[in-house]
PDB file of C-alpha atoms and ligand atoms in Angstrom:
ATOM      1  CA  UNK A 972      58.055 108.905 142.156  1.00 51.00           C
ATOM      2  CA  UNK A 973      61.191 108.374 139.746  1.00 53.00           C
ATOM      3  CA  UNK A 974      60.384 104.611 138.375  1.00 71.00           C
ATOM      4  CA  UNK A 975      64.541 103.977 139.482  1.00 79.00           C
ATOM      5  CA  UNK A 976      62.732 103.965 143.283  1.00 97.00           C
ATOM      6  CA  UNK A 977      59.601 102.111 142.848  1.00 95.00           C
ATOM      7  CA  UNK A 978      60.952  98.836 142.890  1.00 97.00           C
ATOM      8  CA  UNK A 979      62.367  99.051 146.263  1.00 98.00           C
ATOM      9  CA  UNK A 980      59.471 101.423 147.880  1.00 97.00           C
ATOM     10  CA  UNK A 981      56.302  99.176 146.227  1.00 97.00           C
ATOM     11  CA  UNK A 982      57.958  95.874 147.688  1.00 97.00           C
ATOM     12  CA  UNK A 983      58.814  97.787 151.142  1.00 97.00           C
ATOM     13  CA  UNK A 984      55.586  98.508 151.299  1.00 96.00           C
ATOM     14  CA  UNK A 985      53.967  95.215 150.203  1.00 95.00           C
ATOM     15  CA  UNK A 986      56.219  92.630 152.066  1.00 94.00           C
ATOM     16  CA  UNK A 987      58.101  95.337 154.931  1.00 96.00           C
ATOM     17  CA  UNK A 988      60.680  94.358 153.332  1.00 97.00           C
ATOM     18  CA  UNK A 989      62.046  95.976 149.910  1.00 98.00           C
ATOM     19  CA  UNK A 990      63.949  94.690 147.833  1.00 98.00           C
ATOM     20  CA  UNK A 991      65.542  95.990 144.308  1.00 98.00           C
ATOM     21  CA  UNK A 992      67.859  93.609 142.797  1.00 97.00           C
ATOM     22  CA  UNK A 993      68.820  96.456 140.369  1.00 97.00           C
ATOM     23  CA  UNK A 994      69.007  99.405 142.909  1.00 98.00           C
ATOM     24  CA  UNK A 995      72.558 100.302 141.898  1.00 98.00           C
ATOM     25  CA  UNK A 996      74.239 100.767 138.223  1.00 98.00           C
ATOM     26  CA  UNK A 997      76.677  98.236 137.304  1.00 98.00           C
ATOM     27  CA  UNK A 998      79.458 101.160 137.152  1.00 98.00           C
ATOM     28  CA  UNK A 999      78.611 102.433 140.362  1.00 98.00           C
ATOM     29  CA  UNK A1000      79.059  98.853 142.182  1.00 98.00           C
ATOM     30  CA  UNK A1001      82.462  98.237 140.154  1.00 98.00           C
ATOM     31  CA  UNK A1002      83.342 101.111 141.420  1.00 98.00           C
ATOM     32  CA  UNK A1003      82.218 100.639 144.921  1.00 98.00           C
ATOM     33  CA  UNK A1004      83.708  97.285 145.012  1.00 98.00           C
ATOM     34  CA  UNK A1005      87.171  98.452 144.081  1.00 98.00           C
ATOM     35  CA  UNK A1006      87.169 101.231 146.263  1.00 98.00           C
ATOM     36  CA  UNK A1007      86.556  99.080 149.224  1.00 98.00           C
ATOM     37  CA  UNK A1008      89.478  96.932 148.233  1.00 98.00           C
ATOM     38  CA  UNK A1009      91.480  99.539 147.940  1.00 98.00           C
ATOM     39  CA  UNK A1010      90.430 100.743 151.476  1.00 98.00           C
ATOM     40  CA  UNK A1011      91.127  97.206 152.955  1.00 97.00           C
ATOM     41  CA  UNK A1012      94.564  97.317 151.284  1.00 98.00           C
ATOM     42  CA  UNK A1013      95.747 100.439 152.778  1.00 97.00           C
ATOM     43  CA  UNK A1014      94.582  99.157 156.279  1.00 97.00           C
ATOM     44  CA  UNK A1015      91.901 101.737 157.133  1.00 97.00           C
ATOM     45  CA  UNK A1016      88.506  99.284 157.739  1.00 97.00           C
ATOM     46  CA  UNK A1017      88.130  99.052 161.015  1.00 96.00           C
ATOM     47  CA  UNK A1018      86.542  96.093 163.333  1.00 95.00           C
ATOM     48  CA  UNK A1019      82.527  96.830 163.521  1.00 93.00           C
ATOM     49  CA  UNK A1020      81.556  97.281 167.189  1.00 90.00           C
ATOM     50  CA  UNK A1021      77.671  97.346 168.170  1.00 88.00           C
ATOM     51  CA  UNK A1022      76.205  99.979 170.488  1.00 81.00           C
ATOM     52  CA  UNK A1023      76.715 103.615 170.306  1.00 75.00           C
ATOM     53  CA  UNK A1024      79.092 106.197 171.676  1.00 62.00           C
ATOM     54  CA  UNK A1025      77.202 105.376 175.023  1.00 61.00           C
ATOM     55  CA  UNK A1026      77.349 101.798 175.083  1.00 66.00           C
ATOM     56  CA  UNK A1027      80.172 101.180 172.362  1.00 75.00           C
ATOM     57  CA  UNK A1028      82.089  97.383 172.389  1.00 87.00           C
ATOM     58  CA  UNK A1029      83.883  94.874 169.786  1.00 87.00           C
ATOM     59  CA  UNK A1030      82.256  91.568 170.439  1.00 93.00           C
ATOM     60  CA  UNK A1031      83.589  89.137 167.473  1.00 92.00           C
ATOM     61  CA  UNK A1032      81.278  86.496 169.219  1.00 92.00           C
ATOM     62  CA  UNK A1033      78.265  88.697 167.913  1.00 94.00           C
ATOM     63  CA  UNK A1034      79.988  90.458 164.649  1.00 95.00           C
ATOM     64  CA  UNK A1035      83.251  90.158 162.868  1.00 95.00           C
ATOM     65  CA  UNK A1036      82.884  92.129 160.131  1.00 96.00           C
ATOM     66  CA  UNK A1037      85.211  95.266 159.571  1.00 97.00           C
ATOM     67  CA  UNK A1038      83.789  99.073 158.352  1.00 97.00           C
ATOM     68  CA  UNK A1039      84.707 102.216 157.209  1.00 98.00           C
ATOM     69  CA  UNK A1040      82.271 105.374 157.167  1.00 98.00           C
ATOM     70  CA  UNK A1041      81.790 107.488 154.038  1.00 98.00           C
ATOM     71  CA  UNK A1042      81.554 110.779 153.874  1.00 98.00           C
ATOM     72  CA  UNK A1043      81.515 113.375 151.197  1.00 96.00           C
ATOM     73  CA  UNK A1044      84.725 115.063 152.662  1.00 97.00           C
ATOM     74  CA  UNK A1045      86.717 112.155 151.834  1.00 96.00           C
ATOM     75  CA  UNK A1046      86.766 113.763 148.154  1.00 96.00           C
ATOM     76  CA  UNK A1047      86.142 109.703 146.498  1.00 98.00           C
ATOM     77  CA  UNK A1048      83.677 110.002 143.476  1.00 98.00           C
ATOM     78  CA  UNK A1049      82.056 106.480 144.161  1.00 98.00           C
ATOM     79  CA  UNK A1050      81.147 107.836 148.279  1.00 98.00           C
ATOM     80  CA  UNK A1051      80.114 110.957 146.542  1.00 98.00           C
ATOM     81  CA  UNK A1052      77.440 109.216 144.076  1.00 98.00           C
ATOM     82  CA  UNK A1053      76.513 106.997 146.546  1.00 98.00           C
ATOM     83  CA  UNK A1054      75.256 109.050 149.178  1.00 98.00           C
ATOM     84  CA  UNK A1055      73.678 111.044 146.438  1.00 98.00           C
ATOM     85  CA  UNK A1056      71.666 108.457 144.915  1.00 98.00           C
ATOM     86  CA  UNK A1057      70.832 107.759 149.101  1.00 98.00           C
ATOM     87  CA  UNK A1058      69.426 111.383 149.209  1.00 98.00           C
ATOM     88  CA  UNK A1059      67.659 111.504 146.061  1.00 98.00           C
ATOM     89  CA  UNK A1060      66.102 107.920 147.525  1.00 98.00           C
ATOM     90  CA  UNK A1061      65.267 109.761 150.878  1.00 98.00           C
ATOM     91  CA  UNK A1062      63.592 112.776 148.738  1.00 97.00           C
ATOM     92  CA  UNK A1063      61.470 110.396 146.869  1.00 97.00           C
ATOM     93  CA  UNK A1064      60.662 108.394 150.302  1.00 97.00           C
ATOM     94  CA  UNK A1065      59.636 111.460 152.608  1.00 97.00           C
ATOM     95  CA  UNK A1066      56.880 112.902 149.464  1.00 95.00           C
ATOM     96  CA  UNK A1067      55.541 108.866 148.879  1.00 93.00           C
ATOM     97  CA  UNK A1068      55.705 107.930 152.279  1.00 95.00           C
ATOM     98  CA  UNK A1069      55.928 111.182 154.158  1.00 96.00           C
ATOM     99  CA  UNK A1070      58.759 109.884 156.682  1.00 97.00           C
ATOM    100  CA  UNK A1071      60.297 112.659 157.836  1.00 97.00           C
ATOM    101  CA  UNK A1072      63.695 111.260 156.970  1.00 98.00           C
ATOM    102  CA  UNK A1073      66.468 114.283 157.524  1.00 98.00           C
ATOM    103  CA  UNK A1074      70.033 112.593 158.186  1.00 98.00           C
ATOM    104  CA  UNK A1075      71.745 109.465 157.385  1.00 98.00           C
ATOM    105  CA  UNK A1076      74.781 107.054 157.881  1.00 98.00           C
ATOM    106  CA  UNK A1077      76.500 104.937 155.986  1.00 98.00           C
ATOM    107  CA  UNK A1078      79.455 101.989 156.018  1.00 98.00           C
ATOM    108  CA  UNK A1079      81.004  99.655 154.000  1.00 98.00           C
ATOM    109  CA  UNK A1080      81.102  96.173 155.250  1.00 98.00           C
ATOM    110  CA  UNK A1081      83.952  93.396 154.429  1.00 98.00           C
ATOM    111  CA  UNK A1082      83.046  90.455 156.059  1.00 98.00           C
ATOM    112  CA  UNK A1083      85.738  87.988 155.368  1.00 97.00           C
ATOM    113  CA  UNK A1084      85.822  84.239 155.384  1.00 97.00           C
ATOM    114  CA  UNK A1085      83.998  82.993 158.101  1.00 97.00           C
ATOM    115  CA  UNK A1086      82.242  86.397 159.046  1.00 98.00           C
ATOM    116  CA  UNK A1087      79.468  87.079 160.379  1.00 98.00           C
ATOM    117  CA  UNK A1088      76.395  89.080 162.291  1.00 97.00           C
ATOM    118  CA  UNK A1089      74.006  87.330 164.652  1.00 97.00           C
ATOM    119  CA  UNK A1090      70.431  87.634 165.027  1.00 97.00           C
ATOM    120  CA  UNK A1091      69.772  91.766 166.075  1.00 96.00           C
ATOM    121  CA  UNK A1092      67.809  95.293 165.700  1.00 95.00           C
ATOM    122  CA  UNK A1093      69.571  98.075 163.925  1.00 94.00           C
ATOM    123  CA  UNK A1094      67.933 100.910 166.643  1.00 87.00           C
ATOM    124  CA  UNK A1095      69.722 101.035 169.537  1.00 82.00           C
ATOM    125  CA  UNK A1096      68.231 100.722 173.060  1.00 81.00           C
ATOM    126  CA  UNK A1097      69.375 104.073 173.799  1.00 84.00           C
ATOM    127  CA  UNK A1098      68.390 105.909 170.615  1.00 90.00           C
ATOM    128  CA  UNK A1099      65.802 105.793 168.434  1.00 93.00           C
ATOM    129  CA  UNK A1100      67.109 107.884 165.792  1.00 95.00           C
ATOM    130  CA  UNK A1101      67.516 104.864 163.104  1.00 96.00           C
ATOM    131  CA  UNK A1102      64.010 104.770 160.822  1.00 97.00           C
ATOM    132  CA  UNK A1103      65.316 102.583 158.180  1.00 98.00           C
ATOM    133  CA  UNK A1104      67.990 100.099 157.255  1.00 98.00           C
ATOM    134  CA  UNK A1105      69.035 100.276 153.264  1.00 98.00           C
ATOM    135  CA  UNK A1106      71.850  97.673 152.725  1.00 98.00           C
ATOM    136  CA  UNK A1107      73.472  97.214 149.195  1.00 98.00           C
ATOM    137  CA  UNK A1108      75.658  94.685 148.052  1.00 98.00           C
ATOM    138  CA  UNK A1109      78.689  94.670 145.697  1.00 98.00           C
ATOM    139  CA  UNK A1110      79.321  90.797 145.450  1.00 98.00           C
ATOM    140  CA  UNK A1111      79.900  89.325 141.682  1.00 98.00           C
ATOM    141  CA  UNK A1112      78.633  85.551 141.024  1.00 98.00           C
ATOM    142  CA  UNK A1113      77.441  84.950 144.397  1.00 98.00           C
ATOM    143  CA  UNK A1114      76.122  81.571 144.995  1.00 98.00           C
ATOM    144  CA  UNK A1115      74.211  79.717 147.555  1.00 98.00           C
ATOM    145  CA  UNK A1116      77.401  77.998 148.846  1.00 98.00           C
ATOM    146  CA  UNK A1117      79.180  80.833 149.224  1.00 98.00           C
ATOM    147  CA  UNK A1118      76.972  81.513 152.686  1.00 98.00           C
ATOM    148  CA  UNK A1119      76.744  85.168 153.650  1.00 98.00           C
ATOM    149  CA  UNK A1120      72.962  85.092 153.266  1.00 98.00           C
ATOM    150  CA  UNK A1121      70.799  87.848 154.861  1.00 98.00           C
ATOM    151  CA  UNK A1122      68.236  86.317 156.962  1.00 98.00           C
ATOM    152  CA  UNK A1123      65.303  88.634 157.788  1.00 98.00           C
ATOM    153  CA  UNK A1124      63.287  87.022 160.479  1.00 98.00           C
ATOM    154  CA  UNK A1125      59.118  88.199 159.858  1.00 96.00           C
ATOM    155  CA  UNK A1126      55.915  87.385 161.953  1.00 94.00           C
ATOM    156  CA  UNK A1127      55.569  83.907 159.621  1.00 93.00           C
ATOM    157  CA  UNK A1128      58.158  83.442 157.744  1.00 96.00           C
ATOM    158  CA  UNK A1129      62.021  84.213 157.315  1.00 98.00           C
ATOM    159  CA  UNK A1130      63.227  86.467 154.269  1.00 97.00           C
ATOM    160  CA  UNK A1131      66.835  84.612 152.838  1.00 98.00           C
ATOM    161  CA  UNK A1132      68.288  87.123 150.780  1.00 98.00           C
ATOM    162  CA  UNK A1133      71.950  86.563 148.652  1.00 98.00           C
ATOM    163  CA  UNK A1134      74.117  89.462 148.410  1.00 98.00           C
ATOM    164  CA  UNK A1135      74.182  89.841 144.849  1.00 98.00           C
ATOM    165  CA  UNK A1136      75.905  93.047 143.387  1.00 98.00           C
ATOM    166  CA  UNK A1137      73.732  95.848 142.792  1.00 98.00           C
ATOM    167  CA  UNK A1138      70.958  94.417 145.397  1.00 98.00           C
ATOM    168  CA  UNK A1139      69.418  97.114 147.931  1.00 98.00           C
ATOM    169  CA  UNK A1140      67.434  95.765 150.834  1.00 98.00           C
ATOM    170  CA  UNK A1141      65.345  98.311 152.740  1.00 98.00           C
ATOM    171  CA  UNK A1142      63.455  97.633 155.879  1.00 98.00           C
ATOM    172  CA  UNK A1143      62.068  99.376 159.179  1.00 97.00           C
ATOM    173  CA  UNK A1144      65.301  99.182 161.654  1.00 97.00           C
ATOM    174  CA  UNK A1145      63.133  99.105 164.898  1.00 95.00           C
ATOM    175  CA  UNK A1146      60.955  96.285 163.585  1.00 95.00           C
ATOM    176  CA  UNK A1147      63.072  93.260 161.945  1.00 97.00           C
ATOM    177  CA  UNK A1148      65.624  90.690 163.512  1.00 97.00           C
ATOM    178  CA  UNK A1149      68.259  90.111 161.139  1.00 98.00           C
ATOM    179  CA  UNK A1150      71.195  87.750 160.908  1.00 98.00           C
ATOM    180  CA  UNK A1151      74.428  87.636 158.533  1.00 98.00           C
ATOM    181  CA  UNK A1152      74.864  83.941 158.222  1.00 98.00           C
ATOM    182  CA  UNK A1153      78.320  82.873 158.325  1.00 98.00           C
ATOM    183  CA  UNK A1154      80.175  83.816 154.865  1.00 98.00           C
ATOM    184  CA  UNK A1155      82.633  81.018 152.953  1.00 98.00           C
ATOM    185  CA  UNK A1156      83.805  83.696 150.654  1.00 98.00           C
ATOM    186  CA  UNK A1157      84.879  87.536 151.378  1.00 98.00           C
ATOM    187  CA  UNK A1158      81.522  89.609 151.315  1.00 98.00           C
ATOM    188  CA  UNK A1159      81.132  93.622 150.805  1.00 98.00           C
ATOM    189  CA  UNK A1160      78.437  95.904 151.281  1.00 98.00           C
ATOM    190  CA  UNK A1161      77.333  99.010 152.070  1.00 98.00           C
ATOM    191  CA  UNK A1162      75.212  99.408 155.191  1.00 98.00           C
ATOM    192  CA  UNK A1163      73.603 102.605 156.290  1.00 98.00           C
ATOM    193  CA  UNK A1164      70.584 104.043 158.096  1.00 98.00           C
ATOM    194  CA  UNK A1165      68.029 106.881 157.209  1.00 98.00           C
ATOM    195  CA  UNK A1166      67.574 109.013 160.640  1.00 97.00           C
ATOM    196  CA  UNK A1167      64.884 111.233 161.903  1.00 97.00           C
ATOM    197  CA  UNK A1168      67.376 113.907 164.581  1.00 96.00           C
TER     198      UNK A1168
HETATM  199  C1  OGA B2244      74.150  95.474 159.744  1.00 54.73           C
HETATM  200  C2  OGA B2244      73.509  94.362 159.008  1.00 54.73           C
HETATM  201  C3  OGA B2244      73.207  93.101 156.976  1.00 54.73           C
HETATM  202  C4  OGA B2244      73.907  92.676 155.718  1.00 54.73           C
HETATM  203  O1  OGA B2244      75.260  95.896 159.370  1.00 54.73           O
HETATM  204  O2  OGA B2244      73.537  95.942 160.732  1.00 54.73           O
HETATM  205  O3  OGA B2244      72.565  93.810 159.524  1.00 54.73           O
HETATM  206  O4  OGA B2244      73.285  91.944 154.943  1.00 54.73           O
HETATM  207  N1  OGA B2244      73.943  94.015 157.769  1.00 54.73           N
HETATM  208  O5  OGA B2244      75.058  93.037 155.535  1.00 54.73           O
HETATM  209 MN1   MN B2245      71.657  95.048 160.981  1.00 54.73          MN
END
């Protein structure tokens, strides 16, 4: 296993959750960061809904964050690494822990002042597609006040993660409530799931 992945896949596998406070390079979440801004600028993040096609709503009561999907076809070099360092994670995940993993999704987030997600599952009731959550964050001198805190709700304890640039989180997306606690400063990420179709 490249050593870039072993943070994240040892403490996955040691706590169900993994966590790699290094997971992306410092250009690459510059980058990321500016790109979103750029996107938010030009008015083309949407509002997040939850559900699927089937089931699909915006309730602000639950969310209020806004998105936009990447995709290689929108030609931006910072989507294009990104989801390449996602599939070279997903190579190195399938041979350690032979999961099968062949699609994925991803977003960026902007949750603005006073955003933020309640307590949920990422797998849908209706589709059990999503394996795995990996969220990254792109935040610069993030501090306790500024809210915005992942909370990742286990058997005995609860995970409270800050969304420090360059952070990946990585978890089972059937298994563990989560919660975006209310944020007192704008917040970006990118969230995304690793499918089995
Ligand atoms: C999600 C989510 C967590 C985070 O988008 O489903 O739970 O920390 N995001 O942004
Ligand atoms: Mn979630």
């Amino acid at each position: 296993m490249p050593d870039v992945f072993d943070t994240l896949i040892n403490s996955y596998i040691s706590h169900n959750t993994g966590i790699d406070p290094f997971f992306l390079s410092e250009e690459l979440a510059n980058g990321l960061r500016l790109h979103i801004i750029t996107l938010q600028h030009v008015g083309l993040l949407t509002a997040a809904g939850i559900g699927n096609k089937e089931n699909k709503g915006i309730h602000e009561e639950i969310r209020n964050d806004r998105i936009y999907w990447l995709d290689k076809s929108n030609h931006n070099s910072f989507e294009q690494e990104f989801l390449q360092l996602a599939d070279e994670f997903i190579a190195c995940l399938n041979q350690s822990c032979y999961t099968g993993i062949n699609a994925c999704e991803f977003h960026f987030a902007v949750y603005n002042n006073n955003s933020f997600y309640k307590r949920h599952l990422d797998q849908f009731r209706n589709n059990g597609h999503r394996k795995f959550s990996l969220i990254t964050y792109l935040n610069q001198d993030w501090t306790e006040a500024d809210g915005g805190q992942l909370h990742i709700y286990q058997d005995n304890h609860t995970e409270k993660i800050l969304p420090h640039s360059r952070t990946a989180v990585f978890f089972k997306s059937d298994e563990l409530e989560h919660e975006v606690m209310v944020t007192h400063r704008q917040r970006l990420s990118v969230t995304g799931w690793l499918k089995r179709v």
